[in-house]
Amino acid sequence: MENGAPNNLLNEQATEEKGEMARLSSFIGAMAIADLVKTTLGPKGMDKILQSQSRGQEVTVTNDGATILKSIYVDNPAAKVLVDISKVQDDQVGDGTTSVVVLAGELLREAEKLVNMRLHPQTIIQGYREAMNCALKALEDLSVNHVEDPEKYKEDMLKIARTTLSSKILTNDKEHFSQLAVDAVLRLKGSTNLDSIQMIKKTGGTLNESYLDEGFILDKKIGVGQPKRIENAKILVANTPMDTDKIKIYGARVKTKGMAEVGAIEQAEKDKMRKKVQKIIDHGINCFINRQLIYNFPEQLFTDAGVMAIEHADFDGIERLALVTGGEIVSTFNNPEDAKIGECKLIEEIMIGEDKLIRFSGVALGEACTIILRGASTHILDEAERSLHDALCVLSQMATDSRVVYGGGCSEMIMSKAIEDLAKKTPGKRSLAMESFAKALRQIPAIIAENGGLDSTELIAQLRAAHVNDGCREGIDILTGTVGDMTKCGINESFKVKKCVLSSATEATEMILRVDDIIKCAPRQREQ
Amino acid sequence: MSLAFDEYGRPFIVIKDAESKKRVKGLEAQKANILAARTVARILRSSLGPKGMDKMLQSPDGDLTISNDGATILEQMEVENQIGKLLVELSRSQDHEIGDGTTGVVVLAGSLLEQAEVLLDRGMHPIRVAEGFEMAAKVAHETLDSISEKFDFSAENLEPLINTCMTTLSSKIVNRCKRDMAEYCVKAVMAVADLERKDVNLDLIKVEGKVGGSIEDTSLVYGIVVDKDMSHPQMPKVIEDAKIAILTCPFEPPKPKTKHKVDIDTVEKYEKLHETEQKYFADMIKQCKDSGANLIICQWGFDDEANHLLYKNELPAIRWVGGVEIELIAMATGGRIVPRFVELSEDKLGKAGKVKEVSFGTTKDNMIVIEDCANSKAVTILVRGGNRMILEETKRSLHDALCVARNLVKDNSIVYGGGSAEIACSLAVEAASDKVKGVEQYAMRAFAEALDAIPLALAENSGLAPIESLTAVKAQQVQEGNQRLGIDCKDEGTNDMKKQNVFETLIGKKQQMMLATQVVKMILKIDDVITPSGYA
């Protein structure tokens, strides 16, 4: 007890980091995470290979920030905060998962310098908050809304899709995929529910051969000998056992005295099934889809009646089918007149690659569509799906907030300029924090340029000079490696995503800055 | 360890296995205890006030908590020291009783002990110190009463209450949407409050969390939320004027407990069995329908056939509802839990104004919301957040705000915050001490000094020069006779806490001082600590 602290306040294995040490360890942890994903930012960002720990050691190749951060195991508490915000960003808007982490990392890097200058963390936080509000205002002023003009609205969406996809694996075919994503989202007519957009991945072919199919595609097979193509289909969606009806009365068993009776019972069973099938057919349908298995016997009965029977459509598929065809999920068949039957114009079996799939086109609910992704390997397909999902999320969010801002670092430069103007007018130490915020914002285009192998310092200096004039829309055109007018390059981003990135990153920074004490409890003893 | 010996030189054994135990005695024991308590208080000191810093706590399982709520920090810290645990208890009891000021109470206790240590060094007897503290606490108590004011609000004018809750929430993680949160809290409290009796039963307010979405999606529900969905995807999602049959029997043919067998040996019997089976289902549905129910809540599942029949008969149903929830629903809706279909009748149905299924976000998350229940005023605040950490912290913040609103409803006496009450008490105790004869005078002065620790810590955490600001405010209070002056934590340019709208409940403040003094007295009275050596 000589050192002034009682030696047994906490458990022996627990650790406590205080004040400067605590701050240092959270800065280092957070920046390490930010540096990890930094290189994946932008259209020329690099990918990461993730190898899973579990059996099989599956490999994922991705440059999606959320996916990377989700898969790595971090121990540093501050780093966990950053992983969390990237997840939140993913849930809320679906894109900008890397940017948010990188921005938070840069903000912390700047904050560290300020802390070393003996600025109180609370002062920094206050400065950051004011700077964020100023930046949001600048961003709002910059944003344009084309919701009234459908032509321009669509144009905006295409541009956003292109910008989002350009940083992903789909960048080579971004024209194709952005068109595809916009078409799919436009079908939703303002809903943000991505459920009715289905993605089917089939290996083979090239990414370019992916296409959007209007209607619903079910990855199942049609029973043997049944019609492969039905026009004006009447569909009964059911969830019923089509083997033998189990006897549900507890304790019942069949006991017979001889072979003849066994035969009779078997016959009765068959009759029962035949009746059931007859009842189903009596609904006046020509397509029957069941969630459960259809045994050979009833299948044969359906074939005889010329009804298409599809078995074992999983629960999701059934619900979706019921939704898109407008039918109901049926389990009893006694009142054919009451049952609602789904309809669609055409059911046919199609071939994608070597697999047979069933397509329902011309369905009642126009929102549904299916995107079929083709690609050389499962890794590519997985990554393509993730990228497309990001784009779809962003686009569907456009329905709630259709404002767009300019990308290519243009909006960052404008925001940082607005903050610097504010800092000049602000008395007190807060202004230092604001300047740091502006500097951190400028780092984003710098990193994007750096990842593209460009001279970031030079470009940023040029940009800054250009942005002295108000109303300047210059940004970095990464493809040519020069400074250019963003209105002409067509690099747009969704306002909502940008806003989310800004506010979440500031919030996370604040959260980490406010910590002055880290207490790690002793790890729970696990029995080996 | 000192041992007594008898006249033959054999050690006198008072405590069993005395050699293997560690024992600290007398002044040394007091000092060690004070040190432990101060260490705990020092950890919390920097979390005091609106600009207090957070603590990051990692649980044994690696989960992360970031909080500046005193009670939470101490609870999750897993303090092992016995005296440290006393302080944890102290903060917890403040949390349970008042729900706010959990950090302040520990800081105050720590500072009192610090002052006590100086007095002990001077050779004052611990009991005299404790008594002096007690006297001082009494003076402080009276001062608090004299400076307290009444806080005006009514059921129609909730704005002051909302402002108060916003003050509480502004230091928390949710400050981004504090306005909404404060409104939810006040509305929730007002919904269950009995203004006549000035009583609020916080048990009726459930704070439920579900991961996903953002904090902005948090909502207030006048009713119960059940994390289930309708059994058939195509059942209606909204039911007005619901009459709920609450069942604990499955939609299945009965399973008698006695062992039995039904033998089937002919085709006729086989077919008959099938018919009976169908009839069972039809009967069950009919019984439900006949009772007049339009919603079935069942503890068990039902199979596809029953499910579809229910749907056909326009009887929406919720299955697999847990036992606790079933009971809650039954209580709130005034229904009876029915264990057999035959017993179902109209008077056993629960009633609710509206039952609906709500879905959240892009992920397929559905929940059943039962609103306007017949019997109970229960409300639920459904908290949403991106991850568990934010969710838990939001829940804790809401709990604090709820407590503040409740306390104001219970007793609308307030004192102003920002350390102004502490400064006023400190001045009063100082003045009173001069009139006391005996050594207690010193103890009272020490108490006055200890009270200064709160405004000092506040100023320090806000990045102000602590001693300078405290002396300035103190002088101003004496000069102007205005007890509302405190530390300007938020840098708003005024020291008048009434203008800044910063105040705390009188009960909370009183409780804080009382509890802190009591614990300090207790710690001072300990003069012997015996621990088995293998333990430490």
PDB file of N, CA and C in Angstrom, chain B residues 405-461:
ATOM      1  N   ALA B 405     -38.634  13.106 -13.845  1.00  0.00           N
ATOM      2  CA  ALA B 405     -40.022  13.520 -14.044  1.00  0.00           C
ATOM      3  C   ALA B 405     -40.890  13.004 -12.899  1.00  0.00           C
ATOM      4  N   ARG B 406     -40.629  11.759 -12.500  1.00  0.00           N
ATOM      5  CA  ARG B 406     -41.429  11.191 -11.419  1.00  0.00           C
ATOM      6  C   ARG B 406     -41.229  11.975 -10.128  1.00  0.00           C
ATOM      7  N   ASN B 407     -39.969  12.279  -9.823  1.00  0.00           N
ATOM      8  CA  ASN B 407     -39.702  12.986  -8.580  1.00  0.00           C
ATOM      9  C   ASN B 407     -40.392  14.328  -8.541  1.00  0.00           C
ATOM     10  N   LEU B 408     -40.423  14.985  -9.687  1.00  0.00           N
ATOM     11  CA  LEU B 408     -41.074  16.296  -9.719  1.00  0.00           C
ATOM     12  C   LEU B 408     -42.574  16.163  -9.535  1.00  0.00           C
ATOM     13  N   VAL B 409     -43.141  15.092 -10.073  1.00  0.00           N
ATOM     14  CA  VAL B 409     -44.571  14.888  -9.878  1.00  0.00           C
ATOM     15  C   VAL B 409     -44.859  14.604  -8.408  1.00  0.00           C
ATOM     16  N   LYS B 410     -43.972  13.830  -7.808  1.00  0.00           N
ATOM     17  CA  LYS B 410     -44.167  13.471  -6.407  1.00  0.00           C
ATOM     18  C   LYS B 410     -44.028  14.677  -5.497  1.00  0.00           C
ATOM     19  N   ASP B 411     -43.011  15.442  -5.716  1.00  0.00           N
ATOM     20  CA  ASP B 411     -42.753  16.585  -4.849  1.00  0.00           C
ATOM     21  C   ASP B 411     -42.097  17.654  -5.707  1.00  0.00           C
ATOM     22  N   ASN B 412     -42.787  18.771  -5.878  1.00  0.00           N
ATOM     23  CA  ASN B 412     -42.237  19.725  -6.832  1.00  0.00           C
ATOM     24  C   ASN B 412     -41.312  20.760  -6.206  1.00  0.00           C
ATOM     25  N   SER B 413     -40.731  20.421  -5.040  1.00  0.00           N
ATOM     26  CA  SER B 413     -39.725  21.326  -4.475  1.00  0.00           C
ATOM     27  C   SER B 413     -38.397  21.091  -5.181  1.00  0.00           C
ATOM     28  N   ILE B 414     -37.742  22.176  -5.499  1.00  0.00           N
ATOM     29  CA  ILE B 414     -36.462  22.012  -6.187  1.00  0.00           C
ATOM     30  C   ILE B 414     -35.402  22.904  -5.555  1.00  0.00           C
ATOM     31  N   VAL B 415     -34.164  22.537  -5.784  1.00  0.00           N
ATOM     32  CA  VAL B 415     -33.068  23.453  -5.487  1.00  0.00           C
ATOM     33  C   VAL B 415     -32.292  23.624  -6.784  1.00  0.00           C
ATOM     34  N   TYR B 416     -31.569  24.718  -6.896  1.00  0.00           N
ATOM     35  CA  TYR B 416     -30.870  24.946  -8.148  1.00  0.00           C
ATOM     36  C   TYR B 416     -29.559  24.184  -8.187  1.00  0.00           C
ATOM     37  N   GLY B 417     -29.145  23.822  -9.372  1.00  0.00           N
ATOM     38  CA  GLY B 417     -27.975  22.956  -9.539  1.00  0.00           C
ATOM     39  C   GLY B 417     -26.707  23.749  -9.780  1.00  0.00           C
ATOM     40  N   GLY B 418     -25.821  23.132 -10.542  1.00  0.00           N
ATOM     41  CA  GLY B 418     -24.563  23.806 -10.850  1.00  0.00           C
ATOM     42  C   GLY B 418     -23.722  24.052  -9.617  1.00  0.00           C
ATOM     43  N   GLY B 419     -23.956  23.288  -8.572  1.00  0.00           N
ATOM     44  CA  GLY B 419     -23.181  23.454  -7.342  1.00  0.00           C
ATOM     45  C   GLY B 419     -23.674  24.591  -6.468  1.00  0.00           C
ATOM     46  N   SER B 420     -24.728  25.298  -6.897  1.00  0.00           N
ATOM     47  CA  SER B 420     -25.175  26.451  -6.119  1.00  0.00           C
ATOM     48  C   SER B 420     -25.684  26.026  -4.746  1.00  0.00           C
ATOM     49  N   ALA B 421     -26.421  24.912  -4.703  1.00  0.00           N
ATOM     50  CA  ALA B 421     -26.944  24.446  -3.420  1.00  0.00           C
ATOM     51  C   ALA B 421     -25.798  24.066  -2.493  1.00  0.00           C
ATOM     52  N   GLU B 422     -24.785  23.402  -3.070  1.00  0.00           N
ATOM     53  CA  GLU B 422     -23.651  22.999  -2.236  1.00  0.00           C
ATOM     54  C   GLU B 422     -22.929  24.218  -1.676  1.00  0.00           C
ATOM     55  N   ILE B 423     -22.773  25.245  -2.511  1.00  0.00           N
ATOM     56  CA  ILE B 423     -22.072  26.449  -2.044  1.00  0.00           C
ATOM     57  C   ILE B 423     -22.877  27.098  -0.921  1.00  0.00           C
ATOM     58  N   ALA B 424     -24.182  27.175  -1.124  1.00  0.00           N
ATOM     59  CA  ALA B 424     -25.028  27.792  -0.106  1.00  0.00           C
ATOM     60  C   ALA B 424     -24.927  27.023   1.204  1.00  0.00           C
ATOM     61  N   CYS B 425     -24.982  25.681   1.106  1.00  0.00           N
ATOM     62  CA  CYS B 425     -24.885  24.860   2.306  1.00  0.00           C
ATOM     63  C   CYS B 425     -23.524  25.042   2.965  1.00  0.00           C
ATOM     64  N   SER B 426     -22.502  25.065   2.130  1.00  0.00           N
ATOM     65  CA  SER B 426     -21.151  25.205   2.663  1.00  0.00           C
ATOM     66  C   SER B 426     -21.035  26.501   3.457  1.00  0.00           C
ATOM     67  N   LEU B 427     -21.592  27.587   2.910  1.00  0.00           N
ATOM     68  CA  LEU B 427     -21.551  28.873   3.612  1.00  0.00           C
ATOM     69  C   LEU B 427     -22.309  28.787   4.931  1.00  0.00           C
ATOM     70  N   ALA B 428     -23.480  28.161   4.886  1.00  0.00           N
ATOM     71  CA  ALA B 428     -24.306  28.075   6.088  1.00  0.00           C
ATOM     72  C   ALA B 428     -23.619  27.252   7.166  1.00  0.00           C
ATOM     73  N   VAL B 429     -23.022  26.119   6.749  1.00  0.00           N
ATOM     74  CA  VAL B 429     -22.360  25.244   7.721  1.00  0.00           C
ATOM     75  C   VAL B 429     -21.167  25.965   8.326  1.00  0.00           C
ATOM     76  N   GLU B 430     -20.434  26.654   7.492  1.00  0.00           N
ATOM     77  CA  GLU B 430     -19.275  27.420   7.952  1.00  0.00           C
ATOM     78  C   GLU B 430     -19.698  28.419   9.034  1.00  0.00           C
ATOM     79  N   ALA B 431     -20.783  29.119   8.741  1.00  0.00           N
ATOM     80  CA  ALA B 431     -21.257  30.134   9.681  1.00  0.00           C
ATOM     81  C   ALA B 431     -21.707  29.480  10.981  1.00  0.00           C
ATOM     82  N   ALA B 432     -22.411  28.336  10.840  1.00  0.00           N
ATOM     83  CA  ALA B 432     -22.932  27.675  12.033  1.00  0.00           C
ATOM     84  C   ALA B 432     -21.803  27.111  12.887  1.00  0.00           C
ATOM     85  N   SER B 433     -20.720  26.710  12.223  1.00  0.00           N
ATOM     86  CA  SER B 433     -19.644  26.041  12.957  1.00  0.00           C
ATOM     87  C   SER B 433     -19.030  26.953  14.011  1.00  0.00           C
ATOM     88  N   ASP B 434     -18.979  28.231  13.732  1.00  0.00           N
ATOM     89  CA  ASP B 434     -18.349  29.153  14.673  1.00  0.00           C
ATOM     90  C   ASP B 434     -19.062  29.185  16.011  1.00  0.00           C
ATOM     91  N   LYS B 435     -20.334  28.845  16.002  1.00  0.00           N
ATOM     92  CA  LYS B 435     -21.097  28.922  17.237  1.00  0.00           C
ATOM     93  C   LYS B 435     -21.014  27.639  18.057  1.00  0.00           C
ATOM     94  N   VAL B 436     -20.313  26.626  17.505  1.00  0.00           N
ATOM     95  CA  VAL B 436     -20.289  25.340  18.207  1.00  0.00           C
ATOM     96  C   VAL B 436     -19.044  25.249  19.068  1.00  0.00           C
ATOM     97  N   LYS B 437     -19.261  24.841  20.289  1.00  0.00           N
ATOM     98  CA  LYS B 437     -18.102  24.648  21.162  1.00  0.00           C
ATOM     99  C   LYS B 437     -17.545  23.251  20.937  1.00  0.00           C
ATOM    100  N   GLY B 438     -16.278  23.099  21.266  1.00  0.00           N
ATOM    101  CA  GLY B 438     -15.701  21.763  21.221  1.00  0.00           C
ATOM    102  C   GLY B 438     -15.100  21.428  19.874  1.00  0.00           C
ATOM    103  N   VAL B 439     -14.528  20.211  19.824  1.00  0.00           N
ATOM    104  CA  VAL B 439     -13.790  19.823  18.621  1.00  0.00           C
ATOM    105  C   VAL B 439     -14.686  19.646  17.405  1.00  0.00           C
ATOM    106  N   GLU B 440     -15.989  19.485  17.642  1.00  0.00           N
ATOM    107  CA  GLU B 440     -16.885  19.309  16.496  1.00  0.00           C
ATOM    108  C   GLU B 440     -16.811  20.493  15.541  1.00  0.00           C
ATOM    109  N   GLN B 441     -16.442  21.632  16.102  1.00  0.00           N
ATOM    110  CA  GLN B 441     -16.309  22.821  15.264  1.00  0.00           C
ATOM    111  C   GLN B 441     -15.410  22.534  14.067  1.00  0.00           C
ATOM    112  N   TYR B 442     -14.301  21.857  14.337  1.00  0.00           N
ATOM    113  CA  TYR B 442     -13.369  21.543  13.255  1.00  0.00           C
ATOM    114  C   TYR B 442     -14.017  20.620  12.242  1.00  0.00           C
ATOM    115  N   ALA B 443     -14.744  19.643  12.767  1.00  0.00           N
ATOM    116  CA  ALA B 443     -15.377  18.678  11.868  1.00  0.00           C
ATOM    117  C   ALA B 443     -16.384  19.373  10.971  1.00  0.00           C
ATOM    118  N   MET B 444     -17.107  20.343  11.561  1.00  0.00           N
ATOM    119  CA  MET B 444     -18.111  21.034  10.751  1.00  0.00           C
ATOM    120  C   MET B 444     -17.447  21.853   9.660  1.00  0.00           C
ATOM    121  N   ARG B 445     -16.344  22.497  10.039  1.00  0.00           N
ATOM    122  CA  ARG B 445     -15.622  23.264   9.011  1.00  0.00           C
ATOM    123  C   ARG B 445     -15.162  22.336   7.889  1.00  0.00           C
ATOM    124  N   ALA B 446     -14.705  21.164   8.294  1.00  0.00           N
ATOM    125  CA  ALA B 446     -14.249  20.201   7.292  1.00  0.00           C
ATOM    126  C   ALA B 446     -15.401  19.809   6.368  1.00  0.00           C
ATOM    127  N   PHE B 447     -16.584  19.690   6.957  1.00  0.00           N
ATOM    128  CA  PHE B 447     -17.767  19.335   6.155  1.00  0.00           C
ATOM    129  C   PHE B 447     -18.027  20.424   5.115  1.00  0.00           C
ATOM    130  N   ALA B 448     -17.945  21.661   5.586  1.00  0.00           N
ATOM    131  CA  ALA B 448     -18.169  22.785   4.679  1.00  0.00           C
ATOM    132  C   ALA B 448     -17.178  22.737   3.530  1.00  0.00           C
ATOM    133  N   GLU B 449     -15.950  22.415   3.886  1.00  0.00           N
ATOM    134  CA  GLU B 449     -14.912  22.350   2.866  1.00  0.00           C
ATOM    135  C   GLU B 449     -15.197  21.214   1.876  1.00  0.00           C
ATOM    136  N   ALA B 450     -15.673  20.097   2.431  1.00  0.00           N
ATOM    137  CA  ALA B 450     -15.942  18.939   1.589  1.00  0.00           C
ATOM    138  C   ALA B 450     -17.044  19.244   0.583  1.00  0.00           C
ATOM    139  N   LEU B 451     -18.017  20.042   1.001  1.00  0.00           N
ATOM    140  CA  LEU B 451     -19.113  20.389   0.089  1.00  0.00           C
ATOM    141  C   LEU B 451     -18.585  21.144  -1.124  1.00  0.00           C
ATOM    142  N   ASP B 452     -17.526  21.891  -0.920  1.00  0.00           N
ATOM    143  CA  ASP B 452     -16.953  22.649  -2.031  1.00  0.00           C
ATOM    144  C   ASP B 452     -16.443  21.741  -3.142  1.00  0.00           C
ATOM    145  N   ALA B 453     -16.204  20.489  -2.800  1.00  0.00           N
ATOM    146  CA  ALA B 453     -15.631  19.580  -3.799  1.00  0.00           C
ATOM    147  C   ALA B 453     -16.522  19.435  -5.020  1.00  0.00           C
ATOM    148  N   ILE B 454     -17.853  19.509  -4.796  1.00  0.00           N
ATOM    149  CA  ILE B 454     -18.772  19.316  -5.927  1.00  0.00           C
ATOM    150  C   ILE B 454     -18.644  20.460  -6.948  1.00  0.00           C
ATOM    151  N   PRO B 455     -18.804  21.726  -6.536  1.00  0.00           N
ATOM    152  CA  PRO B 455     -18.604  22.789  -7.530  1.00  0.00           C
ATOM    153  C   PRO B 455     -17.189  22.796  -8.105  1.00  0.00           C
ATOM    154  N   LEU B 456     -16.215  22.410  -7.288  1.00  0.00           N
ATOM    155  CA  LEU B 456     -14.839  22.351  -7.799  1.00  0.00           C
ATOM    156  C   LEU B 456     -14.733  21.357  -8.943  1.00  0.00           C
ATOM    157  N   ALA B 457     -15.282  20.175  -8.707  1.00  0.00           N
ATOM    158  CA  ALA B 457     -15.212  19.135  -9.733  1.00  0.00           C
ATOM    159  C   ALA B 457     -15.969  19.566 -10.981  1.00  0.00           C
ATOM    160  N   LEU B 458     -17.120  20.218 -10.758  1.00  0.00           N
ATOM    161  CA  LEU B 458     -17.916  20.688 -11.890  1.00  0.00           C
ATOM    162  C   LEU B 458     -17.105  21.649 -12.748  1.00  0.00           C
ATOM    163  N   ALA B 459     -16.464  22.610 -12.075  1.00  0.00           N
ATOM    164  CA  ALA B 459     -15.702  23.610 -12.799  1.00  0.00           C
ATOM    165  C   ALA B 459     -14.536  22.954 -13.531  1.00  0.00           C
ATOM    166  N   GLU B 460     -13.895  22.025 -12.844  1.00  0.00           N
ATOM    167  CA  GLU B 460     -12.745  21.366 -13.444  1.00  0.00           C
ATOM    168  C   GLU B 460     -13.143  20.589 -14.696  1.00  0.00           C
ATOM    169  N   ASN B 461     -14.267  19.869 -14.583  1.00  0.00           N
ATOM    170  CA  ASN B 461     -14.709  19.065 -15.726  1.00  0.00           C
ATOM    171  C   ASN B 461     -15.140  19.932 -16.897  1.00  0.00           C
TER     172      ASN B 461
END
